Coordinates of C-alpha atoms in Angstrom, one line a residue:
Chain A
X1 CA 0.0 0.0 0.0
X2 CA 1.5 3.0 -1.1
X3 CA 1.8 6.1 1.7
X4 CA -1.4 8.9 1.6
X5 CA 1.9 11.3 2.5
X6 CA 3.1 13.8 -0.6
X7 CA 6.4 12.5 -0.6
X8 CA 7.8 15.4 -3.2
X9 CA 11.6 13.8 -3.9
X10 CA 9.4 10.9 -5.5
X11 CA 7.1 10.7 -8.7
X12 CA 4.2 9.8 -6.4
X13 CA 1.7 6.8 -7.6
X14 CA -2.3 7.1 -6.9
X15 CA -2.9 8.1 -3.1
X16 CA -4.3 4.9 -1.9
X17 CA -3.2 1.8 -3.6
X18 CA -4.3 -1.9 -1.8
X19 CA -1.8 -4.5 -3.4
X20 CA -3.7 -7.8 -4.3
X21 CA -3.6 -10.3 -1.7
X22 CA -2.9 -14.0 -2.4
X23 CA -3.9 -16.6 0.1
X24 CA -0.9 -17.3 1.2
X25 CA 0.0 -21.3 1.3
X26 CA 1.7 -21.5 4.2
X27 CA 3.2 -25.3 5.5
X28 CA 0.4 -26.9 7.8
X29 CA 2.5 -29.7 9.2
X30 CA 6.1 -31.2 9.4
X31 CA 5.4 -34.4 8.7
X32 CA 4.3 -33.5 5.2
X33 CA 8.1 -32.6 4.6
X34 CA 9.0 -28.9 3.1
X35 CA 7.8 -28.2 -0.3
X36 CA 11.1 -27.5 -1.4
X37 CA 12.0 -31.2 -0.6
X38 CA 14.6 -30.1 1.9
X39 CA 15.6 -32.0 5.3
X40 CA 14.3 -30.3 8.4
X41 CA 18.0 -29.9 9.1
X42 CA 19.6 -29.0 5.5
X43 CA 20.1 -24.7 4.8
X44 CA 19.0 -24.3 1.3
X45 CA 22.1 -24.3 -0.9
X46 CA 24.8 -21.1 -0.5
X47 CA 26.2 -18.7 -3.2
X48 CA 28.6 -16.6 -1.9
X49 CA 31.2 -14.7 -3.6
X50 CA 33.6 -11.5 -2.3
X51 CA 34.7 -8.7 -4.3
X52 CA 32.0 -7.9 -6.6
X53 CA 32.0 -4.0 -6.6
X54 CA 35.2 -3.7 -5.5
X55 CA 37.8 -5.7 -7.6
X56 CA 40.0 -4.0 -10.3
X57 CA 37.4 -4.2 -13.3
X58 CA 34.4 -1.9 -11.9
X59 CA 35.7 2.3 -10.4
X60 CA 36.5 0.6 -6.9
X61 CA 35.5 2.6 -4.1
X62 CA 34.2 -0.1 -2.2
X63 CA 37.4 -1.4 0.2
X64 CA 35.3 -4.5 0.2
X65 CA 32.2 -6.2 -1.3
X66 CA 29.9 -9.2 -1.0
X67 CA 27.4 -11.1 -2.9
X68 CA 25.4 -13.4 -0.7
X69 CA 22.6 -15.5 -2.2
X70 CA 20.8 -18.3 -0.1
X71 CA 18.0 -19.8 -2.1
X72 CA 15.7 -17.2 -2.7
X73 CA 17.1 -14.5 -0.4
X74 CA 19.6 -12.4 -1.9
X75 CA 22.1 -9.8 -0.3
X76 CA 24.6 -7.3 -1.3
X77 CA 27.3 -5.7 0.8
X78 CA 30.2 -2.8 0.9
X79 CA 32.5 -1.9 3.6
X80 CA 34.0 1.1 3.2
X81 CA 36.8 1.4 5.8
X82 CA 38.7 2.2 7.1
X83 CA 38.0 5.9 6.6
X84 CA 38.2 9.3 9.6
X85 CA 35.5 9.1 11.8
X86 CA 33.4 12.3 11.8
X87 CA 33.2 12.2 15.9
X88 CA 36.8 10.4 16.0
X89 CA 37.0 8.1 19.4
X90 CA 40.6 8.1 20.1
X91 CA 40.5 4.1 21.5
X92 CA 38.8 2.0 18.9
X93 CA 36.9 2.1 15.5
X94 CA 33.5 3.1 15.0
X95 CA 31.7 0.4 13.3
X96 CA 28.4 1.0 11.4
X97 CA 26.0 -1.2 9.1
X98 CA 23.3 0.3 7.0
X99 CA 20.5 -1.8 6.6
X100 CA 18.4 -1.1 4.0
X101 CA 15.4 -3.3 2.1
X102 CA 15.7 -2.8 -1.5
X103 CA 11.8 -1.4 -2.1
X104 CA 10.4 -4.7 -4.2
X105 CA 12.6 -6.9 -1.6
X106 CA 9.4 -8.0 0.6
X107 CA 5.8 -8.6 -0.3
X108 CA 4.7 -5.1 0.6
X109 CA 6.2 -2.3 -1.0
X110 CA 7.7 0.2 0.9
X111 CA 10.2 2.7 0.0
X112 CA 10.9 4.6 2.8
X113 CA 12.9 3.4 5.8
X114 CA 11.2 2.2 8.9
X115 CA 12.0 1.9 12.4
X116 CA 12.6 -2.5 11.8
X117 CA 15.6 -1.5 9.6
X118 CA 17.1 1.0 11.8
X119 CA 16.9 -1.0 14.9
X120 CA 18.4 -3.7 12.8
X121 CA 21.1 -1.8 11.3
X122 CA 22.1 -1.3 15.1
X123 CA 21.3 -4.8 15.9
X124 CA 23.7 -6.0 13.1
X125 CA 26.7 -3.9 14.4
X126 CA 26.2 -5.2 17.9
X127 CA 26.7 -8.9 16.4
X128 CA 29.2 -8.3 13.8
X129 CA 31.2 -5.8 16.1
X130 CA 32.8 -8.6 18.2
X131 CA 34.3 -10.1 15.3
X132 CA 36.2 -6.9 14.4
X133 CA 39.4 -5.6 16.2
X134 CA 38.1 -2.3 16.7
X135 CA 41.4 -1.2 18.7
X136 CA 43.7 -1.7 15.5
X137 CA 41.7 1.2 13.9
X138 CA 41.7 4.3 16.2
X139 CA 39.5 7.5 15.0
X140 CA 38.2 6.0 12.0
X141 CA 34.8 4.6 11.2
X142 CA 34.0 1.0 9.1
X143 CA 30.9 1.7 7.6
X144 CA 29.2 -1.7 6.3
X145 CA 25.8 -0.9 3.8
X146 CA 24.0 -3.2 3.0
X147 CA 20.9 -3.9 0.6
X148 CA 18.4 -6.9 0.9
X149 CA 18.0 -7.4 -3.0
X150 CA 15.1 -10.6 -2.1
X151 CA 14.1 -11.3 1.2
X152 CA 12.5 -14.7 2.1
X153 CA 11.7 -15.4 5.4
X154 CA 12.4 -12.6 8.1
X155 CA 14.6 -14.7 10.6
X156 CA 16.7 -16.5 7.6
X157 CA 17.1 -12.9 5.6
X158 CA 19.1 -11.6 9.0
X159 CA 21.0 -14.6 9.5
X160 CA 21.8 -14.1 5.7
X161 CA 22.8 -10.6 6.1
X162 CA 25.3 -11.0 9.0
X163 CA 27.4 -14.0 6.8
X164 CA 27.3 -11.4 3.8
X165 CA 28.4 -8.3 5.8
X166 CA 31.0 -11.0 7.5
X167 CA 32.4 -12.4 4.0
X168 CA 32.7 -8.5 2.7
X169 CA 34.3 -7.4 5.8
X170 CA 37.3 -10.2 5.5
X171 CA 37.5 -9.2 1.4
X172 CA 37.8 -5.4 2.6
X173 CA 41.0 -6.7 4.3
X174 CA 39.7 -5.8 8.1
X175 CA 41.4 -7.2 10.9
X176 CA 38.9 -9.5 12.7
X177 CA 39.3 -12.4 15.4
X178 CA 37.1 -14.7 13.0
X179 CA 34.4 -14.4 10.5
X180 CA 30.9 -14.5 11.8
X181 CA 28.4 -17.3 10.7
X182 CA 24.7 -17.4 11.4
X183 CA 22.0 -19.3 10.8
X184 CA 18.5 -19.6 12.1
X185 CA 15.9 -21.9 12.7
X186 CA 11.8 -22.0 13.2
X187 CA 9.9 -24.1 16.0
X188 CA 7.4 -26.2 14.4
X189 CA 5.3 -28.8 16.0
X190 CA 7.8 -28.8 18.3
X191 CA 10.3 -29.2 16.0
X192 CA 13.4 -27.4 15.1
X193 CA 13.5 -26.5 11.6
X194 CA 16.8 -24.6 9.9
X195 CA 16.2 -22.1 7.7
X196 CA 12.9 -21.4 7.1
X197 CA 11.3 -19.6 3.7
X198 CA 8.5 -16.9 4.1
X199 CA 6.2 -20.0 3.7
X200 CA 7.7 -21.5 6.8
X201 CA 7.8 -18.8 8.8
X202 CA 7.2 -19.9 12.4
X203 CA 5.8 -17.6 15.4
X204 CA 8.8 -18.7 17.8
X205 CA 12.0 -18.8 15.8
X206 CA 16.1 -18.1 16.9
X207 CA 19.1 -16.9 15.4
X208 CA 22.2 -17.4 16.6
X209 CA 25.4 -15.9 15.6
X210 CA 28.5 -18.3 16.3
X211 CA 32.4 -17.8 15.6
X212 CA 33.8 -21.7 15.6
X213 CA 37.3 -20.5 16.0
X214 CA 37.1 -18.6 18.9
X215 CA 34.1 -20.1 20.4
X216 CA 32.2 -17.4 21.3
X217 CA 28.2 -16.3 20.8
X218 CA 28.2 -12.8 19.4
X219 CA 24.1 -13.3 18.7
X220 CA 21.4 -14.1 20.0
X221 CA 17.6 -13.4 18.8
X222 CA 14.8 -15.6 19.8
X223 CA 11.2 -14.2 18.6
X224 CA 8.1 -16.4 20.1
X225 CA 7.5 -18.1 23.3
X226 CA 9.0 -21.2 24.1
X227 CA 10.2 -23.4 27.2
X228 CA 14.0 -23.2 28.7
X229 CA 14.6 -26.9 27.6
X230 CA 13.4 -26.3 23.4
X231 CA 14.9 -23.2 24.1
X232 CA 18.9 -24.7 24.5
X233 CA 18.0 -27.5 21.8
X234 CA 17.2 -25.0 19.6
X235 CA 20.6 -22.9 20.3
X236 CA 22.8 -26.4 20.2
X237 CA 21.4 -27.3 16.8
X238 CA 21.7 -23.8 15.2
X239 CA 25.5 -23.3 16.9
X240 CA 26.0 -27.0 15.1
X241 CA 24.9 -25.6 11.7
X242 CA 26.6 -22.1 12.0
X243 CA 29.9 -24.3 12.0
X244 CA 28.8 -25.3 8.6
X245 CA 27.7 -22.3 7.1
X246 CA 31.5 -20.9 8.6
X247 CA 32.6 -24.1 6.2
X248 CA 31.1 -22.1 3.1
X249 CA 32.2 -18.5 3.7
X250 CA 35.9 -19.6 4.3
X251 CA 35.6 -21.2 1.0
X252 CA 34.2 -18.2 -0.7
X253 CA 37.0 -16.2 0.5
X254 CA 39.6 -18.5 -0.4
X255 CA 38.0 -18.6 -3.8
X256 CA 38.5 -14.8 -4.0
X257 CA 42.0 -15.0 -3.0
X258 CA 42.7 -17.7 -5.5
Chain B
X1 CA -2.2 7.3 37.8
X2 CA -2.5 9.5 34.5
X3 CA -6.3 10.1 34.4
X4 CA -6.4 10.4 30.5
X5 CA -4.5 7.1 29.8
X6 CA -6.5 4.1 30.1
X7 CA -3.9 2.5 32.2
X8 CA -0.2 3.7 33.4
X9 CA 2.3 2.7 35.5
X10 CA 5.9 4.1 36.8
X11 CA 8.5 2.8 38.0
X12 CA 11.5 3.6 39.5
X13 CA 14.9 1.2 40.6
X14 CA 17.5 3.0 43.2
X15 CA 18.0 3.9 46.4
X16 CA 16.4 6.7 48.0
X17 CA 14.8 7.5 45.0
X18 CA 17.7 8.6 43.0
X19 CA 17.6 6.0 40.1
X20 CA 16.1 4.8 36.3
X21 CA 12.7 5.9 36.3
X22 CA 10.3 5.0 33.9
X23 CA 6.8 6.2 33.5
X24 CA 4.4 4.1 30.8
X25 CA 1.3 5.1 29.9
X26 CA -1.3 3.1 27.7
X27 CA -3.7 4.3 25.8
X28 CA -6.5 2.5 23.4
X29 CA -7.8 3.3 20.1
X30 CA -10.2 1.8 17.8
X31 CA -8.9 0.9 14.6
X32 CA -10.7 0.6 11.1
X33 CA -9.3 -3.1 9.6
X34 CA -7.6 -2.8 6.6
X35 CA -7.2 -4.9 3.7
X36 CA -3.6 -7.0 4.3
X37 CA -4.0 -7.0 8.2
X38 CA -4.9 -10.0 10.3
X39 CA -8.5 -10.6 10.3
X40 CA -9.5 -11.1 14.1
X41 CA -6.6 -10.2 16.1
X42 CA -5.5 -6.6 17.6
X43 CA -2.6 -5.2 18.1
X44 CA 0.0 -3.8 20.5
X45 CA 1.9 -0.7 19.6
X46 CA 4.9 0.3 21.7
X47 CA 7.0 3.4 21.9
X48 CA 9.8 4.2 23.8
X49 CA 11.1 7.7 24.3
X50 CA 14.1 9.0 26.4
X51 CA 13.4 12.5 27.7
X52 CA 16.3 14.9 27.2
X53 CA 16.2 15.4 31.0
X54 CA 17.6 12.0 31.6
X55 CA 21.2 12.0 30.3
X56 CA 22.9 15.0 28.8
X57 CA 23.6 13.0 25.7
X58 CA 20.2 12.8 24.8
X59 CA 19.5 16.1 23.8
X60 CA 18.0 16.7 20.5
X61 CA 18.7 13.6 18.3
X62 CA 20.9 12.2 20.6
X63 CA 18.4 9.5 22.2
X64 CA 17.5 8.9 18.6
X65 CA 19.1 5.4 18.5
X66 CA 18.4 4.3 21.5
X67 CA 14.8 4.7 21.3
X68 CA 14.3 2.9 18.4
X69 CA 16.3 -0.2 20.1
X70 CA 14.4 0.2 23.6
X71 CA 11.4 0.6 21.1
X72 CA 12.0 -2.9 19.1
X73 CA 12.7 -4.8 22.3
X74 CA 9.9 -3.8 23.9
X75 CA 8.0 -4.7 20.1
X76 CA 9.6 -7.7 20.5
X77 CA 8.4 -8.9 23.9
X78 CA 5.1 -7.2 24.0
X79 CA 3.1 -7.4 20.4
X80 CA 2.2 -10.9 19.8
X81 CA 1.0 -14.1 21.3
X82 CA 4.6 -14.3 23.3
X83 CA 3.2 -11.9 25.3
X84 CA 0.2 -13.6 26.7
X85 CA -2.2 -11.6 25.7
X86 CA -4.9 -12.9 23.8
X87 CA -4.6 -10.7 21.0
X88 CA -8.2 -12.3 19.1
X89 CA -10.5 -11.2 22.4
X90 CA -8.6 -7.2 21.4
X91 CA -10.8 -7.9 18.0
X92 CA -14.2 -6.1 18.3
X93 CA -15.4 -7.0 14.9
X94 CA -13.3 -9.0 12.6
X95 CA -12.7 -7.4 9.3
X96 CA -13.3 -4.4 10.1
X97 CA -12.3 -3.2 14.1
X98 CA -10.3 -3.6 16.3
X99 CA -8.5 -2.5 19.7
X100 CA -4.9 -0.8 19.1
X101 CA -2.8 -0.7 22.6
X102 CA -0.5 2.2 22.2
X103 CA 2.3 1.2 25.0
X104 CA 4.1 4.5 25.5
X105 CA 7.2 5.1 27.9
X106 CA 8.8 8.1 28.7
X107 CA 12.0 7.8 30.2
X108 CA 12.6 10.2 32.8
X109 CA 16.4 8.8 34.5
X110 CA 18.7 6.7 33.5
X111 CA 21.4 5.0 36.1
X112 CA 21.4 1.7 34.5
X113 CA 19.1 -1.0 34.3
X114 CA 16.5 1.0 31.5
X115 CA 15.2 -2.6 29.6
X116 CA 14.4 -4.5 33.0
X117 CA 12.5 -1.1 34.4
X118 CA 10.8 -0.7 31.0
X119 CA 9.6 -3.6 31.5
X120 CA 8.6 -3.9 34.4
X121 CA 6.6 -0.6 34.1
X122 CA 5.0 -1.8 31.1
X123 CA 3.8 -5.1 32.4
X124 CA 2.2 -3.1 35.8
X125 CA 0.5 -0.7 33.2
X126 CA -0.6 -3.2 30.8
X127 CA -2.0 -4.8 34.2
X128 CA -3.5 -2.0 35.1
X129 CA -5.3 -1.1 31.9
X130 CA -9.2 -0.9 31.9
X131 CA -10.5 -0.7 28.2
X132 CA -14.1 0.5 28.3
X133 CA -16.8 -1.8 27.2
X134 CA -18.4 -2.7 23.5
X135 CA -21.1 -3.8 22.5
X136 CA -21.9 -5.7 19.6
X137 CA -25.2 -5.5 17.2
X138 CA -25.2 -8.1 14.1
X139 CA -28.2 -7.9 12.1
X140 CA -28.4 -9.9 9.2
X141 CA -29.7 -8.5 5.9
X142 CA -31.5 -9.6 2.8
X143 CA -28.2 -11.5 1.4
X144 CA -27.8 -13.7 5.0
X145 CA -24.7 -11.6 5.5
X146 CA -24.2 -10.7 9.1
X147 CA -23.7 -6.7 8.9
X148 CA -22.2 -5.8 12.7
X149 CA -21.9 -2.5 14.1
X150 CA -20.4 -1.7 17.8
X151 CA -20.7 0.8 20.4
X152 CA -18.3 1.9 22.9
X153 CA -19.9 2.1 26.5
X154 CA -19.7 5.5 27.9
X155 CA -19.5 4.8 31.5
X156 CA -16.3 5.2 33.1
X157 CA -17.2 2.5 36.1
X158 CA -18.1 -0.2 33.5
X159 CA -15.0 -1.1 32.6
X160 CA -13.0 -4.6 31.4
X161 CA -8.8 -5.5 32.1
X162 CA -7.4 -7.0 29.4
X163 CA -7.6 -10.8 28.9
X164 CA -4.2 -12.6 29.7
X165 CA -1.8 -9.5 31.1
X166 CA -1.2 -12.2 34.0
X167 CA 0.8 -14.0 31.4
X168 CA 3.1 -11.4 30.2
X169 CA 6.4 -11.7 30.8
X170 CA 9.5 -9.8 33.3
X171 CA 13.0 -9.2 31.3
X172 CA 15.9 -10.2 33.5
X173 CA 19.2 -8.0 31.8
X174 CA 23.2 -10.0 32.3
X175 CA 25.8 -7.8 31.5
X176 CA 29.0 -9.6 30.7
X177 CA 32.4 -8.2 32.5
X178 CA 35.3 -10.1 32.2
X179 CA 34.5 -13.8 32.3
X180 CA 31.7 -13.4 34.4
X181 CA 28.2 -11.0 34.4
X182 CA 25.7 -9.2 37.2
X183 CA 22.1 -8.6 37.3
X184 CA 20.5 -5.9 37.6
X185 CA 24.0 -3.4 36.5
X186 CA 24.1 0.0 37.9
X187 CA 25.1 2.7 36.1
X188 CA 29.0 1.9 36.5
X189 CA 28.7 -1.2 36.1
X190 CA 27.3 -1.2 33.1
X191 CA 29.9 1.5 31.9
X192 CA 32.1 -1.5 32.2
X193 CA 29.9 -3.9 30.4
X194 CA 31.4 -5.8 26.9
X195 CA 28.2 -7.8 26.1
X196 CA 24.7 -7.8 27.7
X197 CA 22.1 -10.2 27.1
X198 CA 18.1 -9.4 28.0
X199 CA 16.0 -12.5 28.5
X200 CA 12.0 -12.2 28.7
X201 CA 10.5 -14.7 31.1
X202 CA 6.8 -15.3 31.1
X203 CA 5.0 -16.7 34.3
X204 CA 5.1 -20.0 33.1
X205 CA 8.9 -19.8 33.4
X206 CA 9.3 -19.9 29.0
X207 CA 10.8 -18.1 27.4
X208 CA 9.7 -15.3 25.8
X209 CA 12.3 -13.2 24.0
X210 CA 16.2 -13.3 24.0
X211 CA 18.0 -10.6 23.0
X212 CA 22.3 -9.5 22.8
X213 CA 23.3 -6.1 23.1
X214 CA 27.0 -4.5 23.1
X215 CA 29.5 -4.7 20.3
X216 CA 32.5 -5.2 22.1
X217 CA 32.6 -9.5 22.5
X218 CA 29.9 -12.1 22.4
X219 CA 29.0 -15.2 24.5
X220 CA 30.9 -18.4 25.0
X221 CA 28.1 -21.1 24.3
X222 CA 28.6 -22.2 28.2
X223 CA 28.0 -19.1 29.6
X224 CA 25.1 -18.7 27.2
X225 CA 23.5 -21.7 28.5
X226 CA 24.2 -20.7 32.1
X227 CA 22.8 -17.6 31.7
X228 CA 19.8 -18.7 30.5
X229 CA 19.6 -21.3 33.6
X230 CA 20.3 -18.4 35.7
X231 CA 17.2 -16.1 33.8
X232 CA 14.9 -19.2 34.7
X233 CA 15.9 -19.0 38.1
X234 CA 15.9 -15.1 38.9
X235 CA 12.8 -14.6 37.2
X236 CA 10.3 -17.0 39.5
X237 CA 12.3 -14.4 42.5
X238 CA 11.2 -11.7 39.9
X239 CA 7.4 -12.7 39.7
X240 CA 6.8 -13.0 43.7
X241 CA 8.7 -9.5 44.2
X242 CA 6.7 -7.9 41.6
X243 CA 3.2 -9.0 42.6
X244 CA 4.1 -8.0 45.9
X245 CA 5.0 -4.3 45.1
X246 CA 1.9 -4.3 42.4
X247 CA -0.1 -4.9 45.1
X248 CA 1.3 -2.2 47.4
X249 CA 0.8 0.3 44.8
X250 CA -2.3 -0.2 43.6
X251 CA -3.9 -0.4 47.0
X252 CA -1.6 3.1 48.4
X253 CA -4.0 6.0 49.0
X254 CA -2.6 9.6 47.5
X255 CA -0.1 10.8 49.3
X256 CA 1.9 7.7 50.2
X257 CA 5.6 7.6 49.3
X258 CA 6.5 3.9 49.0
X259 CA 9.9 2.8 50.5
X260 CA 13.5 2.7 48.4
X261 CA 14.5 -0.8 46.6
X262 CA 12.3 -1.0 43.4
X263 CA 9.4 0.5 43.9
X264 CA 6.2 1.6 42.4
X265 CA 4.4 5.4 42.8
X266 CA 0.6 5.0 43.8
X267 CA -1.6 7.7 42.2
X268 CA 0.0 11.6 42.2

């Protein structure tokens, strides 16, 4: 639905527009197995590659660049950094992620930028941020942007985003303890599933942000209510698959290298 | 406590008064049902906003990010069926209205502690909140096709609570220092704080909402599971403490000044 608002940088479209609504088929049970044929346990397969925008071919401005596709969700990301700070802290970096939803990205249209992304633009750079070695970079700023291109499935887009801005970080050459991974999964009849589209979209789902080599949680996001015991299961299985997903993006970068 | 709000609540953690203060009021609206929204459910809208008095670095634009996090947190606990409340007895007619909870907080101090105190004054409002009665015509016309219309009742003593607020939940806040973390940080220890990590518990002891804040390290997976042992554990304390207080507040007369610990102000 487009805004009543006169928004005057734009062309504006009619004042009230009501996009057509689809009954939505939305996965009634497990046990009738995902309609994309997938394993409750399985990601849906990874393209990843560093250095898109900011390899010799293309003006490079970018110090680094990402390309992150996970089935149907697709992400792009540049790091610019390190650059002077405008409010310079004299002991450690400032680090900053943009997040931004490319307008046609979700199934409702919206152009301008609400309060979701800009809580999740901060959200990001508190989980990413431990990754980074902020003290080797005194009064500058690392500014990460990124731009959902497709989004499918809220929890699996974020858990998307933070391997992309990870992977583009580590091609922009940043000194970091380790790359971040993350994956998320959706409760289901009591069941955990990994990654789950739009379609599967649970009402209690968690994401979890894991670096294997220094063992340490730098997110945590649960949505929905749940009990203490699914709770850990939940954060046990999606730490387990994180380590995978790690398996991908230091392949990607190695690629790049190569 | 505020007349105009249909329910409110504030509260304030310190000694002797001198401490993060919250005050959250809630009010109701009817809302017309739009095409693309659920059918029969209503909705919680929450909003957080840090005065300028609080902290000299909230000035102008300066609370700016903060308030949308506090804001989203408080979204994220609050506005759904995590919360408790049964969001399809909010509907008044499906398809076409429904109750809209606007959850506002204004926060008046800050010395640490400002989700767990949100929260807390949020729950005690939202338990406090009397939305005035409806009443429901359906008449059905020449096609068999129930056409409904409501009314609002105009009496202020014939008023309803809102069905489930016993169910919502308390946030318990770890801040990680060093290898280990504290409850309930003041405002120097959380000045020292490298990771913090907000659980919401619900009565039921579940869990409702799990959140990490602070960019400086993360969690080792042990002390993740710990702390979320820990969260079960402080939060049935939690409950029992805060019924007490409730209880105290909403039966002080005018005039009372409740003692220091957490505490809750009766009516002005």
């Amino acid at each position: 639905m487009s805004s009543a608002v006169n928004d005057r940088r734009r062309i504006n479209g009619p004042a009230r527009s009501v996009e057509p609504i689809y009954t939505a088929t939305v996965m009634d049970s497990v046990a009738a197995g995902r309609s994309d044929g997938r394993g409750l346990d399985h990601m849906r397969p990874i393209y990843a590659k560093a250095g898109p925008i900011s390899d010799g071919q293309t003006t490079a401005s970018a110090s680094g660049s990402a390309f992150y596709e996970q089935g149907s969700i697709r992400i792009s990301c540049a790091v610019y950094g390190p650059r002077s700070a405008r409010k310079p802290n004299a002991r450690r970096a400032h680090f900053v992620c943009d997040f931004q939803y490319a307008p046609f990205a979700c199934s409702k249209r919206s152009h301008t930028q609400s309060t979701d992304e800009h809580e999740t633009s901060l959200w990001l750079s508190n989980t990413v941020g431990p990754a980074i070695r902020l003290e080797m970079y005194p009064k500058s700023s690392i500014d990460a942007y990124v731009t959902v291109i497709e989004s499918d499935g809220k929890m699996a887009t974020l858990a998307a985003t933070i391997n992309c801005i990870s992977l583009a970080l580590a091609d922009a050459g940043i000194e970091m303890y380790d790359t971040v991974a993350a994956c998320s999964m959706g409760l289901r009849d009591s069941q955990w599933i990994v990654d789950c589209t739009h379609q599967e979209d649970a009402e209690c789902s968690v994401l979890v942000a894991y670096m294997p080599s220094v063992d340490e949680v730098t997110g945590v996001l649960q949505t929905g209510k749940t009990t203490l015991e699914v709770h850990e299961q939940g954060v046990q299985l999606c730490t387990n698959v994180c380590v995978r997903v790690y398996a991908v993006i230091c392949r990607a970068l190695q690629a790049s290298v190569e | 406590m505020i007349s105009q709000a249909n329910g409110s609540a504030r509260c304030r953690i310190g000694h002797l008064g001198l401490g993060t203060d919250v005050l959250v009021g809630i009010k109701a609206e009817v809302n017309t049902w739009a095409p693309g929204e659920p059918e029969s459910l209503g909705s919680i809208v929450c909003n957080v906003e840090c005065s300028p008095s609080a902290a000299q670095e909230f000035e102008g634009r300066g609370a700016e990010d903060l308030n949308v996090e506090l804001t989203q947190t408080l979204d994220r606990m609050f506005n759904g069926p995590q919360s408790g409340i049964d969001m399809a007895k909010l509907c008044i007619i499906p398809k076409q209205a429904y109750w809209v909870l606007h959850v506002d907080a204004l926060v008046l101090d800050v010395k640490g502690g400002i989700v767990d105190a949100l929260v807390w004054a949020t729950r005690a409002a939202l338990l406090s909140t009397k939305l005035p009665r409806v009443v429901v015509e359906s008449i059905a016309d020449e096609d068999g096709n129930l056409q409904s219309e409501f009314d609002v009742v105009d009496d202020a003593e014939d008023q309803v609570a809102i069905e489930g607020v016993e169910n919502l939940p308390l946030s318990v806040t770890f801040n990680q220092i060093g290898k280990r973390f504290v409850i309930d940080a003041s405002e120097q220890e959380e000045a020292v704080t490298q990771a913090s990590l907000t659980v919401a518990v619900s009565p039921k002891l579940e869990i409702c909402a799990v959140q990490k804040g602070g960019f400086l390290r993360g969690f080792p997976p042990s002390l993740l599971s710990e702390i979320m042992q820990t969260a079960r554990r402080v939060a049935r304390d939690e409950f029992a403490k805060f019924k007490e207080l409730y209880e105290t507040a909403a039966s002080n007369q005018m005039g009372d000044e409740p003692s220091t610990g957490s505490t809750f102000l009766g009516a002005f």
